[in-house]
Amino acid sequence: MYNSYGVSVGKKRNDLRNYIGEKFKLSLNAKTQVFKWMGIALRSFRCKLANKYILSNTNNLSSLKKPPLEYEGIRKEDWKSFLDLGVTEREIDRSEAWLLAHRRKDGTYTPEVQQVAERISELRSQVEQGTF
């Protein structure tokens, strides 16, 4: 997705931060709050798109090939990747979601989280073996 200036939105977080930093002079506290609001607005927009277009048309996937006309700024590639995330039938287990949320960018965990991750792994193996 691109904003009215043609700048990619949501792809490269640091580029977006740099762009906003060049255009607006804000204190650190104000910057933090602005980025929180931006994150909330982006999640809200994604939910709105998913509820209005994807979930209501899951039986008619051919109508989802192109982005909605209301949002002409959404490129086809971005729309396709959004659909790939939103149309999946696989339900994510609660423990898997927890692990994904606590994983660092490099795929490792903090020592505290590592202990919980190992316990989750043990419990999963017990469930698979039928001993839990």
Coordinates of C-alpha atoms in Angstrom, one line a residue, residues 97-105 107-110 113:
A97 CA 0.4 -18.0 18.9
W98 CA 2.0 -17.3 22.2
L99 CA 5.3 -18.6 21.0
L100 CA 5.1 -16.5 17.8
A101 CA 4.2 -13.4 19.8
H102 CA 7.2 -13.9 22.1
R103 CA 9.8 -14.8 19.5
R104 CA 12.6 -12.3 18.7
K105 CA 13.3 -11.1 15.2
G107 CA 14.0 -16.5 16.0
T108 CA 15.4 -16.9 19.5
Y109 CA 13.7 -16.4 22.9
T110 CA 14.7 -14.6 26.1
V113 CA 10.4 -17.3 27.5

